[in-house]
PDB file of C-alpha atoms in Angstrom:
ATOM      1  CA  MET A1031       0.043   0.083   0.057  1.00 75.00           C
ATOM      2  CA  ASN A1032       1.124   3.489  -0.790  1.00 90.00           C
ATOM      3  CA  ARG A1033       2.153   5.725   2.072  1.00 95.00           C
ATOM      4  CA  LEU A1034       2.524   9.077   0.190  1.00 97.00           C
ATOM      5  CA  PRO A1035      -0.070  11.331  -1.273  1.00 98.00           C
ATOM      6  CA  GLU A1036      -0.173  11.985  -5.032  1.00 98.00           C
ATOM      7  CA  ILE A1037       1.595  15.281  -5.993  1.00 98.00           C
ATOM      8  CA  THR A1038      -0.608  16.972  -8.613  1.00 98.00           C
ATOM      9  CA  ALA A1039       1.607  20.275  -8.794  1.00 98.00           C
ATOM     10  CA  ILE A1040       4.663  21.776  -7.428  1.00 98.00           C
ATOM     11  CA  GLN A1041       5.322  25.504  -7.192  1.00 98.00           C
ATOM     12  CA  HIS A1042       8.656  26.844  -5.947  1.00 97.00           C
ATOM     13  CA  GLN A1043       8.863  30.127  -4.270  1.00 96.00           C
ATOM     14  CA  GLY A1044      12.557  30.769  -4.411  1.00 92.00           C
ATOM     15  CA  ALA A1045      15.122  28.439  -3.073  1.00 93.00           C
ATOM     16  CA  HIS A1046      13.644  27.986   0.393  1.00 97.00           C
ATOM     17  CA  ALA A1047       9.854  27.720  -0.142  1.00 98.00           C
ATOM     18  CA  VAL A1048       7.612  25.385  -2.018  1.00 98.00           C
ATOM     19  CA  THR A1049       3.870  24.608  -2.246  1.00 98.00           C
ATOM     20  CA  LEU A1050       2.899  21.043  -3.240  1.00 98.00           C
ATOM     21  CA  SER A1051      -0.681  20.268  -4.381  1.00 98.00           C
ATOM     22  CA  LEU A1052      -1.627  16.865  -2.894  1.00 98.00           C
ATOM     23  CA  LEU A1053      -4.321  14.471  -3.427  1.00 98.00           C
ATOM     24  CA  VAL A1054      -4.855  12.268  -0.280  1.00 98.00           C
ATOM     25  CA  GLN A1055      -5.903   9.071  -2.052  1.00 97.00           C
ATOM     26  CA  PRO A1056      -8.526   6.823  -0.307  1.00 94.00           C
ATOM     27  CA  GLU A1057      -6.322   3.726  -0.768  1.00 93.00           C
ATOM     28  CA  LEU A1058      -3.442   5.100   1.255  1.00 94.00           C
ATOM     29  CA  HIS A1059      -2.050   2.728   3.924  1.00 91.00           C
ATOM     30  CA  TYR A1060      -3.400   4.758   6.871  1.00 92.00           C
ATOM     31  CA  PHE A1061      -7.080   4.721   6.209  1.00 91.00           C
ATOM     32  CA  PRO A1062      -8.369   1.133   6.638  1.00 85.00           C
ATOM     33  CA  ASN A1063      -7.583   1.080  10.349  1.00 81.00           C
ATOM     34  CA  HIS A1064      -7.778   4.770  11.309  1.00 82.00           C
ATOM     35  CA  PHE A1065     -10.788   4.614  11.760  1.00 86.00           C
ATOM     36  CA  PRO A1066     -12.913   1.905   9.866  1.00 82.00           C
ATOM     37  CA  ASP A1067     -16.208   3.929  10.159  1.00 89.00           C
ATOM     38  CA  TYR A1068     -14.743   7.498   9.930  1.00 92.00           C
ATOM     39  CA  PRO A1069     -11.321   7.359   8.130  1.00 95.00           C
ATOM     40  CA  LEU A1070      -8.987  10.315   8.874  1.00 96.00           C
ATOM     41  CA  LEU A1071      -5.327  10.961   8.284  1.00 96.00           C
ATOM     42  CA  PRO A1072      -3.352  10.831  11.530  1.00 96.00           C
ATOM     43  CA  GLY A1073      -1.501  13.975  12.675  1.00 96.00           C
ATOM     44  CA  VAL A1074       1.879  12.065  12.887  1.00 96.00           C
ATOM     45  CA  VAL A1075       1.557  11.230   9.154  1.00 97.00           C
ATOM     46  CA  GLN A1076       0.983  14.921   8.353  1.00 98.00           C
ATOM     47  CA  LEU A1077       4.335  15.706  10.211  1.00 97.00           C
ATOM     48  CA  ASP A1078       6.094  12.833   8.427  1.00 97.00           C
ATOM     49  CA  TRP A1079       5.011  14.063   5.060  1.00 98.00           C
ATOM     50  CA  ALA A1080       6.120  17.683   5.867  1.00 98.00           C
ATOM     51  CA  ILE A1081       9.596  16.325   6.790  1.00 98.00           C
ATOM     52  CA  HIS A1082       9.748  13.975   3.751  1.00 98.00           C
ATOM     53  CA  PHE A1083       8.753  16.617   1.175  1.00 98.00           C
ATOM     54  CA  GLY A1084      10.913  19.213   2.961  1.00 98.00           C
ATOM     55  CA  ARG A1085      13.933  16.892   2.488  1.00 97.00           C
ATOM     56  CA  LYS A1086      12.996  16.091  -1.136  1.00 97.00           C
ATOM     57  CA  THR A1087      12.152  19.528  -2.474  1.00 97.00           C
ATOM     58  CA  LEU A1088      14.042  22.046  -0.111  1.00 97.00           C
ATOM     59  CA  GLN A1089      17.005  19.830   0.784  1.00 96.00           C
ATOM     60  CA  ALA A1090      16.080  20.222   4.526  1.00 97.00           C
ATOM     61  CA  LYS A1091      18.667  18.335   6.503  1.00 95.00           C
ATOM     62  CA  GLY A1092      19.088  17.098  10.055  1.00 96.00           C
ATOM     63  CA  ASP A1093      17.462  14.541  12.436  1.00 95.00           C
ATOM     64  CA  PHE A1094      14.033  15.351  14.101  1.00 95.00           C
ATOM     65  CA  CYS A1095      14.652  17.374  17.258  1.00 95.00           C
ATOM     66  CA  ARG A1096      11.252  18.832  18.281  1.00 96.00           C
ATOM     67  CA  MET A1097       8.004  20.389  17.122  1.00 96.00           C
ATOM     68  CA  ASP A1098       6.966  24.031  17.772  1.00 96.00           C
ATOM     69  CA  ASN A1099       3.517  25.535  17.552  1.00 96.00           C
ATOM     70  CA  ILE A1100       1.807  22.374  16.058  1.00 98.00           C
ATOM     71  CA  LYS A1101      -1.889  22.961  15.413  1.00 98.00           C
ATOM     72  CA  PHE A1102      -4.347  20.387  14.023  1.00 98.00           C
ATOM     73  CA  GLN A1103      -7.388  22.466  13.135  1.00 98.00           C
ATOM     74  CA  ALA A1104      -9.408  20.256  10.700  1.00 98.00           C
ATOM     75  CA  ILE A1105      -9.752  16.579   9.809  1.00 97.00           C
ATOM     76  CA  VAL A1106      -8.092  15.336   6.637  1.00 97.00           C
ATOM     77  CA  GLN A1107     -10.203  12.581   5.064  1.00 96.00           C
ATOM     78  CA  PRO A1108      -9.666  10.249   2.039  1.00 96.00           C
ATOM     79  CA  GLY A1109      -9.932  12.043  -1.281  1.00 97.00           C
ATOM     80  CA  GLN A1110      -9.065  15.388   0.212  1.00 97.00           C
ATOM     81  CA  LYS A1111      -7.186  17.841  -2.042  1.00 98.00           C
ATOM     82  CA  LEU A1112      -4.608  19.960  -0.147  1.00 98.00           C
ATOM     83  CA  ASP A1113      -1.800  22.369  -0.542  1.00 98.00           C
ATOM     84  CA  LEU A1114       1.279  21.711   1.451  1.00 98.00           C
ATOM     85  CA  HIS A1115       3.253  24.929   2.043  1.00 98.00           C
ATOM     86  CA  LEU A1116       6.801  24.440   3.142  1.00 98.00           C
ATOM     87  CA  GLN A1117       9.554  27.022   4.086  1.00 98.00           C
ATOM     88  CA  TRP A1118      13.020  25.883   5.134  1.00 98.00           C
ATOM     89  CA  HIS A1119      15.205  28.100   7.414  1.00 97.00           C
ATOM     90  CA  ALA A1120      18.554  26.282   7.199  1.00 96.00           C
ATOM     91  CA  GLU A1121      20.258  28.711   9.734  1.00 95.00           C
ATOM     92  CA  ASN A1122      18.232  27.367  12.588  1.00 95.00           C
ATOM     93  CA  GLY A1123      16.971  24.101  11.260  1.00 96.00           C
ATOM     94  CA  ARG A1124      13.318  25.144  11.146  1.00 98.00           C
ATOM     95  CA  LEU A1125      10.896  23.647   8.621  1.00 98.00           C
ATOM     96  CA  GLU A1126       7.550  25.542   8.676  1.00 98.00           C
ATOM     97  CA  PHE A1127       4.596  23.737   7.228  1.00 98.00           C
ATOM     98  CA  ALA A1128       0.877  24.400   6.614  1.00 98.00           C
ATOM     99  CA  TYR A1129      -1.688  22.103   5.082  1.00 98.00           C
ATOM    100  CA  LYS A1130      -4.409  24.257   3.463  1.00 98.00           C
ATOM    101  CA  GLN A1131      -7.291  24.194   1.023  1.00 97.00           C
ATOM    102  CA  ASP A1132      -8.057  27.717  -0.166  1.00 96.00           C
ATOM    103  CA  GLU A1133      -8.334  29.723   3.148  1.00 96.00           C
ATOM    104  CA  LYS A1134      -8.969  26.709   5.346  1.00 98.00           C
ATOM    105  CA  THR A1135      -5.990  25.468   7.429  1.00 98.00           C
ATOM    106  CA  PHE A1136      -6.034  21.860   8.325  1.00 98.00           C
ATOM    107  CA  SER A1137      -2.692  21.784  10.305  1.00 98.00           C
ATOM    108  CA  SER A1138       0.322  23.945  10.702  1.00 98.00           C
ATOM    109  CA  GLY A1139       3.563  24.172  12.709  1.00 98.00           C
ATOM    110  CA  VAL A1140       7.326  24.081  12.713  1.00 98.00           C
ATOM    111  CA  VAL A1141       9.570  20.937  12.795  1.00 98.00           C
ATOM    112  CA  VAL A1142      13.002  21.584  14.079  1.00 98.00           C
ATOM    113  CA  LEU A1143      15.787  19.422  12.565  1.00 97.00           C
ATOM    114  CA  ALA A1144      19.202  19.222  14.114  1.00 93.00           C
ATOM    115  CA  VAL A1145      22.388  18.400  12.389  1.00 78.00           C
ATOM    116  CA  ALA A1146      24.446  15.815  14.316  1.00 68.00           C
ATOM    117  CA  SER A1147      27.765  17.175  15.326  1.00 61.00           C
TER     118      SER A1147
END
């Protein structure tokens, strides 16, 4: 089973910011058991996707250190179309993310990545 959403578009805003248009396919690995009668995308998966796509599109580097200002504001369900906005601040290892659809925010926050010394 697939674990990543379908990317339908990528728009770079300079070297340190990108917006990915995503389709959260109903057949993703997470939906059959979370929850059978009301499937929703777990918050930890949203964090994992932000880190994954930050590394792939913005070359974000480092190991997970902590989360700051994480907010889950709306439920993401199968078939949802979302824009994932990412901004990478290499100087302090901060990856800002927001999952949105038009003006509605589903989740947002900052993942801090630390480079091992």
